[in-house]
Short mmCIF file of C-alpha atoms and ligand atoms in Angstrom, two decimals:
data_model
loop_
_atom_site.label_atom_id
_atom_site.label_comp_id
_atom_site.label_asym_id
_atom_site.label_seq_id
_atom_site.Cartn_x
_atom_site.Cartn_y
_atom_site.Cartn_z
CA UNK A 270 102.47 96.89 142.17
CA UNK A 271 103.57 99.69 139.81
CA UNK A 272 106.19 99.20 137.33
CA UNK A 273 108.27 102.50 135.93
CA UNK A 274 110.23 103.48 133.32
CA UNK A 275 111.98 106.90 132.43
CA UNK A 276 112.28 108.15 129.39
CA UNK A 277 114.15 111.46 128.01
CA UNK A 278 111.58 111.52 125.26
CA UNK A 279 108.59 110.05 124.84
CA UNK A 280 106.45 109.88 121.65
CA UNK A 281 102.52 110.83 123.47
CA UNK A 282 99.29 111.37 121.97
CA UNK A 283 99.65 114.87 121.81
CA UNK A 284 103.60 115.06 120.64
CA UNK A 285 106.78 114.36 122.20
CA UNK A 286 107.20 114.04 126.05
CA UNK A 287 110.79 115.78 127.83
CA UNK A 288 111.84 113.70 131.11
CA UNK A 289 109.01 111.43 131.07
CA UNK A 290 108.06 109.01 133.75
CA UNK A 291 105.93 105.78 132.57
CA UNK A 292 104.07 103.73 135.06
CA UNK A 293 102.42 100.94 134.66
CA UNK A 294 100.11 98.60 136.58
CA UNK A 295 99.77 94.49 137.29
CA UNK A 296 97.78 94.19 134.21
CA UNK A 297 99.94 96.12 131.65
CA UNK A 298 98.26 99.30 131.69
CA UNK A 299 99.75 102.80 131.82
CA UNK A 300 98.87 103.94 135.34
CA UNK A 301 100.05 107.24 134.91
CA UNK A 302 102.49 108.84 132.45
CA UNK A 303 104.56 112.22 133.61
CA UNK A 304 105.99 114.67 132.02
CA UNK A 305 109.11 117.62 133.28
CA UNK A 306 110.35 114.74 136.09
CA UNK A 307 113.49 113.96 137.71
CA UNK A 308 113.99 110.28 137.89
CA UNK A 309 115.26 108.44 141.15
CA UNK A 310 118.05 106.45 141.05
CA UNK A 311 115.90 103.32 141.38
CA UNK A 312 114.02 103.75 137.89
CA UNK A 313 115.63 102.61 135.19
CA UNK A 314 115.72 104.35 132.18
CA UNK A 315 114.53 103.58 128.57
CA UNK A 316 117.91 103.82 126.30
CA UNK A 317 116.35 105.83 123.41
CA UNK A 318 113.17 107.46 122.92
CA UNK A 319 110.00 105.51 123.19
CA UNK A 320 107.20 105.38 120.89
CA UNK A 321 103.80 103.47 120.33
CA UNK A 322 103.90 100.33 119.59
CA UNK A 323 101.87 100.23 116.24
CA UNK A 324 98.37 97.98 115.80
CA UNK A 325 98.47 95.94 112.63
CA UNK A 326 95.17 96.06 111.17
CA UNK A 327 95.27 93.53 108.90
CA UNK A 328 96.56 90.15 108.28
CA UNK A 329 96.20 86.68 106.49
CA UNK A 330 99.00 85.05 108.32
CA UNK A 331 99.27 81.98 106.31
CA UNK A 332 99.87 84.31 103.13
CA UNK A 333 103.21 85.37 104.80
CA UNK A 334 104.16 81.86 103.44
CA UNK A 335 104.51 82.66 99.96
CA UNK A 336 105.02 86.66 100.19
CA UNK A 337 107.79 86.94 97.38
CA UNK A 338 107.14 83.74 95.45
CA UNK A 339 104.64 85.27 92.81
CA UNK A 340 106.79 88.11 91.57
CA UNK A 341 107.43 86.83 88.18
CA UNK A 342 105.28 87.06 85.20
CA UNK A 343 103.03 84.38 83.70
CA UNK A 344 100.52 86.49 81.46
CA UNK A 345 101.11 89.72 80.00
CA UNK A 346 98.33 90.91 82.05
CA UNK A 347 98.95 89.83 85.85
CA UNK A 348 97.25 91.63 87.84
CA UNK A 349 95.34 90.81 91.61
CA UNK A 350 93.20 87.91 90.45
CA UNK A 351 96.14 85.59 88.27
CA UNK A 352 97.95 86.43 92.34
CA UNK A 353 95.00 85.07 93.88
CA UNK A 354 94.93 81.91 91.75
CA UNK A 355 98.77 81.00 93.07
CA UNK A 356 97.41 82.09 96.67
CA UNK A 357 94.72 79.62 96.35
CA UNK A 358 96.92 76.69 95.53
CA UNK A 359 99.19 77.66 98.57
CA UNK A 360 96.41 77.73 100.62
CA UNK A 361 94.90 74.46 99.46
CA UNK A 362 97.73 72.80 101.40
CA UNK A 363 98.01 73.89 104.39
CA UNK A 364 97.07 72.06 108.02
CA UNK A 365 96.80 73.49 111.43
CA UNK A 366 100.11 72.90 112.45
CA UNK A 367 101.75 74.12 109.80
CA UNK A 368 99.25 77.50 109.90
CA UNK A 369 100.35 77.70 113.55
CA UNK A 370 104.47 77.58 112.36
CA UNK A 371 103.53 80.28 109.57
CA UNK A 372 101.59 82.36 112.07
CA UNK A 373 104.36 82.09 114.83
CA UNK A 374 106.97 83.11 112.41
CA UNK A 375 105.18 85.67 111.36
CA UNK A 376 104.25 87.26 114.64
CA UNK A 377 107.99 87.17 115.66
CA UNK A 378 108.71 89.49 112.98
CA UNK A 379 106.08 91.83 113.45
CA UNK A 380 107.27 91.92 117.22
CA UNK A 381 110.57 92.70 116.27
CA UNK A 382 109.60 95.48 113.63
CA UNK A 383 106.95 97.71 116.19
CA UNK A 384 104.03 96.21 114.82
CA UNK A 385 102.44 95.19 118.64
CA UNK A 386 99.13 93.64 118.21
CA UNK A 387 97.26 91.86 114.86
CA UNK A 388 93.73 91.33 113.66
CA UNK A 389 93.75 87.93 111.63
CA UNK A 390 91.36 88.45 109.22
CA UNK A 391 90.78 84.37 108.90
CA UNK A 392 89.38 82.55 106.23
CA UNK A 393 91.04 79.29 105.63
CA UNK A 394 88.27 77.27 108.62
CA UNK A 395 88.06 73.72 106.99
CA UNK A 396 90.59 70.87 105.56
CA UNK A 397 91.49 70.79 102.37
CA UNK A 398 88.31 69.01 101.20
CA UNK A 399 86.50 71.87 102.68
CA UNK A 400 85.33 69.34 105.62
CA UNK A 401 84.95 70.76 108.66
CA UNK A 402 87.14 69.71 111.22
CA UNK A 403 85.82 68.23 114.39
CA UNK A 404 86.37 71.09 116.26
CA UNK A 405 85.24 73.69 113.84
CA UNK A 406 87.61 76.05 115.47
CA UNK A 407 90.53 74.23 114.53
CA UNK A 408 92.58 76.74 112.50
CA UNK A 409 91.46 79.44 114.55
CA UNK A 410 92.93 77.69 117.60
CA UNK A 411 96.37 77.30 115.55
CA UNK A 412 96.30 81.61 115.39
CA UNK A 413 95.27 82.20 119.19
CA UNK A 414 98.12 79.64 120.30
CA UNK A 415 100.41 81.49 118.04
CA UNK A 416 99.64 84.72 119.65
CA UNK A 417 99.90 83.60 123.04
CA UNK A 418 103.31 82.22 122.29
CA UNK A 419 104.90 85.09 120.85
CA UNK A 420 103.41 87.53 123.37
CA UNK A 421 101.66 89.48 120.42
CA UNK A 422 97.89 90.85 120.75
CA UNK A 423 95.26 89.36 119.05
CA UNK A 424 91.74 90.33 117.42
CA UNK A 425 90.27 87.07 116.03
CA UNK A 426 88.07 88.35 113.19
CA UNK A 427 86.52 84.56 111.54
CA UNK A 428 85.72 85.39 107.66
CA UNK A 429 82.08 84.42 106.35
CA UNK A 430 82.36 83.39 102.61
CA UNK A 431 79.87 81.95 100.88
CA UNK A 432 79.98 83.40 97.26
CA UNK A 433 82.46 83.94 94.67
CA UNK A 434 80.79 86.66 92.80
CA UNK A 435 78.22 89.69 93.21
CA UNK A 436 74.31 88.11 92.87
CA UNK A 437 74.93 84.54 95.04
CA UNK A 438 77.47 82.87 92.23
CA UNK A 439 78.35 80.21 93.73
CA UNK A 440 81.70 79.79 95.40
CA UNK A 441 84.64 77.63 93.21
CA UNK A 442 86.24 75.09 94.45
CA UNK A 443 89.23 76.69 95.34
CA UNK A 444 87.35 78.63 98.14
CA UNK A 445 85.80 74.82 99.57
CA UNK A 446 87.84 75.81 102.69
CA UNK A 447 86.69 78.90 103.28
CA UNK A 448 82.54 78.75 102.91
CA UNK A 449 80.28 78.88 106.49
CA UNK A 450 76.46 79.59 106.16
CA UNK A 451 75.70 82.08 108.67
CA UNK A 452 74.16 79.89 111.31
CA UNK A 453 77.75 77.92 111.31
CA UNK A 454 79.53 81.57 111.44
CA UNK A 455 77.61 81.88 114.68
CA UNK A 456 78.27 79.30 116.33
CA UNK A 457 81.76 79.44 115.50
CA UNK A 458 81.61 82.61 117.13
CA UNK A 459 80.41 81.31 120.16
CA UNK A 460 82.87 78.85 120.32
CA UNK A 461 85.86 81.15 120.19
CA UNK A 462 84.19 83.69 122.24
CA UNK A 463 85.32 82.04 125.86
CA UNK A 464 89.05 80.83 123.89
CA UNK A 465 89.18 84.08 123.25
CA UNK A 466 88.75 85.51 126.56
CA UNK A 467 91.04 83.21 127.90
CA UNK A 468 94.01 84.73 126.31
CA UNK A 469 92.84 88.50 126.46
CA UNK A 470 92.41 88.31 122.44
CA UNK A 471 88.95 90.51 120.91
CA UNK A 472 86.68 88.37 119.10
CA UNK A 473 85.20 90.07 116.03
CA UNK A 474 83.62 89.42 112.86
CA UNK A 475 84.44 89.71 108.76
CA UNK A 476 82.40 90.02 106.22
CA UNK A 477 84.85 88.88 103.42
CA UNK A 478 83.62 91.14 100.78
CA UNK A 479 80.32 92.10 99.18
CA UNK A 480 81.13 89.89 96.28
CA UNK A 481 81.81 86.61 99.07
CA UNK A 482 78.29 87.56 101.51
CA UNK A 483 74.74 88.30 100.03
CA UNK A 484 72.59 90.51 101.77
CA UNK A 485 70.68 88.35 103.73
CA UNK A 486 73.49 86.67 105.01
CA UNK A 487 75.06 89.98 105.87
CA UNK A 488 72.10 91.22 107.82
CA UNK A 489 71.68 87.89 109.61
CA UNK A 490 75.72 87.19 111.13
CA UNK A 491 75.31 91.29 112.35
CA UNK A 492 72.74 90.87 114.12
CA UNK A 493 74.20 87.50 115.79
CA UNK A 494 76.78 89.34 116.40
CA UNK A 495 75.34 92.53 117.95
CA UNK A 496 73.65 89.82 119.69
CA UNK A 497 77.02 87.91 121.37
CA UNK A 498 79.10 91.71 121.71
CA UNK A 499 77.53 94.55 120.66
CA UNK A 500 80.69 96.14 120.15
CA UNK A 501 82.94 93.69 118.33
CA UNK A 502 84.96 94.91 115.30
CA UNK A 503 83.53 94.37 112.09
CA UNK A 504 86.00 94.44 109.17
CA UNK A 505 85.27 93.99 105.01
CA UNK A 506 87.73 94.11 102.18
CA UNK A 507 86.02 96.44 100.01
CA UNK A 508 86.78 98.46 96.72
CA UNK A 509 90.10 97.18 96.49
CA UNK A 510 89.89 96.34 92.68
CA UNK A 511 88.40 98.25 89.57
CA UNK A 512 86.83 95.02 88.50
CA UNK A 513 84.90 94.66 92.24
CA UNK A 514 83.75 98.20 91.74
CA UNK A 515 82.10 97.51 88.31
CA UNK A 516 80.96 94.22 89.26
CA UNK A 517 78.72 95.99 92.20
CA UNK A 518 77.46 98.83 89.75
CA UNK A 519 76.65 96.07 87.33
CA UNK A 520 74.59 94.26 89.88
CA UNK A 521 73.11 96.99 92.36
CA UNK A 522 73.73 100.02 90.12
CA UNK A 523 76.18 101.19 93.44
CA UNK A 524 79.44 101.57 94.15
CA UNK A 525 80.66 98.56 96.74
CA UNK A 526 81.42 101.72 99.50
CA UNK A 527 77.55 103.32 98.62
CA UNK A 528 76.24 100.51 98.93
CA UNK A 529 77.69 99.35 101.89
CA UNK A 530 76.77 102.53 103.53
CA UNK A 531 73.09 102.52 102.08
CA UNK A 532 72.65 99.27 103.82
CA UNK A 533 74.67 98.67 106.54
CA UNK A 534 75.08 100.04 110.24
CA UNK A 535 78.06 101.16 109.24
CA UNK A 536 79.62 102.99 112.03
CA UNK A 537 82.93 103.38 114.25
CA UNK A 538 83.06 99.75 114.76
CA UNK A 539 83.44 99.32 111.21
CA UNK A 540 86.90 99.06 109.34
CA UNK A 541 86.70 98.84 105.42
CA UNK A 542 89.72 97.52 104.32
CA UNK A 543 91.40 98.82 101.42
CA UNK A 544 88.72 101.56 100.06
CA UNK A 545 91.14 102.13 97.22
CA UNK A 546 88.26 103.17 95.10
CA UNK A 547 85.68 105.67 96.65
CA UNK A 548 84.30 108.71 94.51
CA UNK A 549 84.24 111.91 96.77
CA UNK A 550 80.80 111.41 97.98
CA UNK A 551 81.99 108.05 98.99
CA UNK A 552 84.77 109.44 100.82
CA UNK A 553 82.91 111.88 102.67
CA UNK A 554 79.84 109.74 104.03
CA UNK A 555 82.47 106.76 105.16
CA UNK A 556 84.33 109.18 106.81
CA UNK A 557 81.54 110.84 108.64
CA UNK A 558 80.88 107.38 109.76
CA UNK A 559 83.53 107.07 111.96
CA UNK A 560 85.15 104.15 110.12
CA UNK A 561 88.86 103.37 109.63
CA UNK A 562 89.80 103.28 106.25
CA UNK A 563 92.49 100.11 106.10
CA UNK A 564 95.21 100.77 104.06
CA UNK A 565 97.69 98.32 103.37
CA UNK A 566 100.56 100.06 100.96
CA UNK A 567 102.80 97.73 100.03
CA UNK A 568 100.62 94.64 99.84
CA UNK A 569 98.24 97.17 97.28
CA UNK A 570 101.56 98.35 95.37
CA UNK A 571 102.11 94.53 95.31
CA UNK A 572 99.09 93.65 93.92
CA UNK A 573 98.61 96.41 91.38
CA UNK A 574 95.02 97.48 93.27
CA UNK A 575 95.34 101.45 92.77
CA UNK A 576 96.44 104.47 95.29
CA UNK A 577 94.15 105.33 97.81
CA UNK A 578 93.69 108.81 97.57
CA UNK A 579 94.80 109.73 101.24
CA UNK A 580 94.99 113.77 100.53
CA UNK A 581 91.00 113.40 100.22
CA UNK A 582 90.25 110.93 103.28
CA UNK A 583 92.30 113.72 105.39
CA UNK A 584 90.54 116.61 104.23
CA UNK A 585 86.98 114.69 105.76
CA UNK A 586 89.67 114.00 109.18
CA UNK A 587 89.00 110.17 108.24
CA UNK A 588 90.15 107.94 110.69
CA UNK A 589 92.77 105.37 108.88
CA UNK A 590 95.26 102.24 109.98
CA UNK A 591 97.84 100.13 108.54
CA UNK A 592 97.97 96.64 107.86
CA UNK A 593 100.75 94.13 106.28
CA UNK A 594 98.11 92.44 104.99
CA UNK A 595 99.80 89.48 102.77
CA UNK A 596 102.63 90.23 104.21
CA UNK A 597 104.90 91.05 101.26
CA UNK A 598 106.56 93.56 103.47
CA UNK A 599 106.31 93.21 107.44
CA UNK A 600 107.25 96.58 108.93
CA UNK A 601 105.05 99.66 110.25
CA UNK A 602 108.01 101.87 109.00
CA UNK A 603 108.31 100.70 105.62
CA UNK A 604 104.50 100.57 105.28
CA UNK A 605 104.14 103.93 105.83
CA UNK A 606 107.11 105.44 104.07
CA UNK A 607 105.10 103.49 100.92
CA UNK A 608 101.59 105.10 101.68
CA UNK A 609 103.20 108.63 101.71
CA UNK A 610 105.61 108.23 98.68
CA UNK A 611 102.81 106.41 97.17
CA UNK A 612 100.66 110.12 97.53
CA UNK A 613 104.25 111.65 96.38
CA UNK A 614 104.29 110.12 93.18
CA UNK A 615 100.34 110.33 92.34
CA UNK A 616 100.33 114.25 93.42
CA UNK A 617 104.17 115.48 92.09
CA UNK A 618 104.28 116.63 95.74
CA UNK A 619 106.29 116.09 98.96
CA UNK A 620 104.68 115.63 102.70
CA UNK A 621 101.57 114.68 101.95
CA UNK A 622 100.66 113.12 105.18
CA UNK A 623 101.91 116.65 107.00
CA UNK A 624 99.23 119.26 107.56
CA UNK A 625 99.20 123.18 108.96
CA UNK A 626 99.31 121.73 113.00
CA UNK A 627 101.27 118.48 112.37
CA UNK A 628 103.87 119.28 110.12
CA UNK A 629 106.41 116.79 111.17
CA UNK A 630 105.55 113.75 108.13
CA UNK A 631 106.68 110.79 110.45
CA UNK A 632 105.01 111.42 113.55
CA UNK A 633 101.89 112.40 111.82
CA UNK A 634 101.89 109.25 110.11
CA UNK A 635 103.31 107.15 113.46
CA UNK A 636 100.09 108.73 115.47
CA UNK A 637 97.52 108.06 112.60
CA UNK A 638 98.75 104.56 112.27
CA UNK A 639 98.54 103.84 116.34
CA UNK A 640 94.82 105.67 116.88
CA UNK A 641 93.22 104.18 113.71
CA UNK A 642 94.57 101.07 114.62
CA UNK A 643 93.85 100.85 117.91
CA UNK A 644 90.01 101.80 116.82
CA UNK A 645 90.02 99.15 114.24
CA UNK A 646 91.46 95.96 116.64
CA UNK A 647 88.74 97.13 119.52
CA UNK A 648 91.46 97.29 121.78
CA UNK A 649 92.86 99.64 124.40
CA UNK A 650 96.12 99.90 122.47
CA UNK A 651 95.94 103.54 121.83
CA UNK A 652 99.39 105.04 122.64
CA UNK A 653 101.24 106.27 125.76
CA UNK A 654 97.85 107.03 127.69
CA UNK A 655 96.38 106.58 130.66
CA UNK A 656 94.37 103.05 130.65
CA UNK A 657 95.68 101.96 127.52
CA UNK A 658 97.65 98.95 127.38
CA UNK A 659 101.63 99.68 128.08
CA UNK A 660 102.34 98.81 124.80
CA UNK A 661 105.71 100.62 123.17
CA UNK A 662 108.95 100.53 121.17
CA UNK A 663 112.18 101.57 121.99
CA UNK A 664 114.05 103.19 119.32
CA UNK A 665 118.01 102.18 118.78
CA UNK A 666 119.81 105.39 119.13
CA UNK A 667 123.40 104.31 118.48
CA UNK A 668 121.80 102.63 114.84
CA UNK A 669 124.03 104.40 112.33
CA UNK A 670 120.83 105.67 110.93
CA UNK A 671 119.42 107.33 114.04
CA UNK A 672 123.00 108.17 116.06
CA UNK A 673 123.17 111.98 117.31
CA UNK A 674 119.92 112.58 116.09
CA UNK A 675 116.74 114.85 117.95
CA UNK A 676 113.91 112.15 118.50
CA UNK A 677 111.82 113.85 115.77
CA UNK A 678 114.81 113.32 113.54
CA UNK A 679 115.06 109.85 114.83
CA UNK A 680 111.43 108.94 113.99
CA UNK A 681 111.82 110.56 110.94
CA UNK A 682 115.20 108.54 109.75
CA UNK A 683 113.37 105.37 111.40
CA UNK A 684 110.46 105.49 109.16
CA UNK A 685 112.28 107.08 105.86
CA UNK A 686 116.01 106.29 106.12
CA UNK A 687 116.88 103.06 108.06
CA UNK A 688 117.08 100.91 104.79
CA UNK A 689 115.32 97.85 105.42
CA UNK A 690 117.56 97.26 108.63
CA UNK A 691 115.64 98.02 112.14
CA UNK A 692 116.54 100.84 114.36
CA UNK A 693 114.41 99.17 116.80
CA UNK A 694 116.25 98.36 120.07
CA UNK A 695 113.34 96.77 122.23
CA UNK A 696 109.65 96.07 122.05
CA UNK A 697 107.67 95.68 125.25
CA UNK A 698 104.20 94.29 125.58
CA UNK A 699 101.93 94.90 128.51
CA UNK A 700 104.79 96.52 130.40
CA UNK A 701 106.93 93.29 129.72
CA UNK A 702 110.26 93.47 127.09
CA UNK A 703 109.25 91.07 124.54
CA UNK A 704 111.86 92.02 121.96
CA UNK A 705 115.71 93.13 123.39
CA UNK A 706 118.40 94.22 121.29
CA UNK A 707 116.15 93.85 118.32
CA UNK A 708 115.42 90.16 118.71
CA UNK A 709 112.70 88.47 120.12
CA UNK A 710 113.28 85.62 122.38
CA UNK A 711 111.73 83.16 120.15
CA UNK A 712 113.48 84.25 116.98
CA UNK A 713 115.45 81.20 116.06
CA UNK A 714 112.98 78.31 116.76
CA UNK A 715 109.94 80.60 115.18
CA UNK A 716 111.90 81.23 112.09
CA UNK A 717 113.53 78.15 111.46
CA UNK A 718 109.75 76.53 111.82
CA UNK A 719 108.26 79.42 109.13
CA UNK A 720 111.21 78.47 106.53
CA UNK A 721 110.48 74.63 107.23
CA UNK A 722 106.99 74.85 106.52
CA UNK A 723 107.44 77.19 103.45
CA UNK A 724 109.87 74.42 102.02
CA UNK A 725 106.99 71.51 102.89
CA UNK A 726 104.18 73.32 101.12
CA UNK A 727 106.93 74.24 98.17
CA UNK A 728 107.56 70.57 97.79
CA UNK A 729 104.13 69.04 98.10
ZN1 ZN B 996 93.01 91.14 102.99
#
């Protein structure tokens, strides 16, 4: 059976759609999608214009948990790592269940703000001891029910971390719960692998860092990998911090990105998160790659990690997504507003993300965010196409910001000028509404359990 929808205007791959018909199949994907028609009187009709629903690229759900709580100062100098101590005693804490409360919380809200599918970049595997749990998949398990609950789409990508410093230092024990030689990493992996084809989720991989995963350990989970999917999504935090940068030159004489790409298969399956700090030559070879650069604005204006220099990744036509990473901010919109006033302030110029064929800011940025991300999660979440997955907003045009407004307009006030509320009037997911009138159906329960389990781990 084919569902339909019609839309006046309809945000598509190649710009904005007039009298557009969107049809979708049994499994939630865009059968065909028609521009110029006249609907029947038995299709209903989308009540603003729709867009793409936008791939997050990045998360640590559990973080979401204390997003906000670490905004006062304790040294002079507080910078990423004194964060990352606080984040470790959060994280020290926390069981399944209450993982599975943060995550379901947390997945509400990105339903509700566009955001329609995640990749969990997940670390936290074993109890607080750093035991592993009898099913080593435990925490995992917590994200993939949260996901199926909330309706949201899921890449799995399980962390390897074995080291807390370049050279094989070994790992403190605040990281107990996160360490997994290779071999376990692998067979985790094949656990998950049939979970996660249960519930339609992708099943990838992480690297945590060059400073977390030696070399030999790097080249060994790949190839078990390439072994089990030979196409999974491989992401890495890399270059995010000065100090990582001059760690690496300090113990390989390269730059983390250099070396990466010196000894790595680094390719289009690849997503290097963060990449604040790449010299041009850097730049250019990643981007020939194929990779998407992972940018995650307000969690790096959080943390003080440096402006990725954006102007240079689009002169190489780098491919590039957006992630809430910690969470300090969950909202496509407001992440990308930051990454382009972010380029504002560093340049002293205006439109940065606008070039000679796409110079409408928002929808530049709204299209970069969907492709890159789509690339990055290995899923076919790539827009209002033809075999992707019917995956799309509808924009609120009676919201004071948006009201009497062309769609470009519209997208443009959405993403620059809805102050912090949501012009967002529905969110559908696989061709089913998910989020109406702005709210998702689980709302209430998800965020009453989020707030509960913020105030447990507050207390203990
Ligand atoms: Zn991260």
């Amino acid at each position: 059976m084919i569902s339909h929808l019609f839309a006046e205007h309809a945000l598509l791959p190649d710009g904005w759609g007039r009298d557009v018909l969107l049809q979708w199949n049994e499994q939630g994907q865009w059968h065909a999608i028609l521009k110029g028609q006249t609907p029947g009187d038995h299709v209903p009709r989308a009540t603003g214009p729709v867009l793409p629903g936008v791939p997050n690229f990045h998360s640590h759900a559990f973080q979401r948990a204390l997003a906000g709580l670490t905004e006062y100062r304790s040294h002079a100098s507080d910078c990423f790592w004194s964060w990352r101590t606080l984040m470790y005693r959060f994280a020290e804490k926390l069981n399944p269940e209450q993982l599975e409360a943060i995550a379901t919380g947390l997945y509400v809200e990105m339903l509700e703000a566009g955001f329609t599918s995640v990749c969990e970049f997940h670390y936290l595997h074993h109890d607080a001891q750093g035991h592993v749990y009898a099913d080593p998949a435990e925490m995992s398990l917590s994200l993939l029910r949260a996901a199926k609950r909330t309706g949201i789409g899921l890449t799995l990508l399980p962390v390897l971390y074995q080291t807390s410093g370049f050279g094989g230092v070994a790992p403190t024990p605040g990281q107990c719960r996160f360490i997994n030689s290779a071999e376990a990493m692998l067979r985790l992996l094949d656990r998950l692998r049939p979970l996660c084809q249960a519930e339609s989720a992708r099943l990838g991989l992480a690297p945590h860092s060059l400073r977390a995963v030696p070399p030999d350990s790097l080249q060994e989970v790949l190839a078990g990998l390439d072994a089990m999917d030979a196409t999974a999504p491989i992401h890495i935090h890399i270059a995010e911090q000065r100090a990582e940068v001059d760690a690496c030159l300090a113990w390989s004489g390269q730059r983390p990105v250099s070396w990466l790409l010196d000894h790595a298969p680094v390719d289009e399956r690849w997503c290097l998160v963060h990449a604040t700090h790449m010299d041009a030559q850097e730049h250019q070879r990643a981007a020939q790659r194929g990779v998407v650069a992972g940018l995650c604005p307000t969690t790096e204006a959080n943390l003080g990690d440096g402006i990725f220099e954006f102007n240079t990744w689009q002169i190489h036509k780098g491919k590039w997504g957006i992630g809430s990473d910690s969470h300090i901010t969950v909202h496509p919109a407001e992440d990308l507003m930051m990454l382009e006033y972010s380029q504002r302030l560093a340049l002293r110029q205006r439109n940065v993300a606008a070039n000679a064929t796409q110079p409408d800011v928002a929808e530049a940025l709204w299209q970069g965010a969907v492709a890159g991300g789509a690339q990055a999660a290995g899923r076919p979440v790539a827009g209002l196409a033809v075999g992707q997955q019917a995956d799309f907003i509808v924009l609120d045009p009676v919201h004071p910001a948006l009201a009497g407004l062309s769609p470009e307009m519209m997208l443009a006030s959405h993403v620059f000028a809805s102050s912090r509320t949501s012009a967002i009037a529905q969110v559908w997911l696989s061709g089913q509404p998910l989020v109406q009138e702005g709210r998702h159906a689980l709302h209430d329960v998800a965020m009453a359990g989020l707030v509960q389990v913020r105030s447990q781990l507050l207390k203990g």
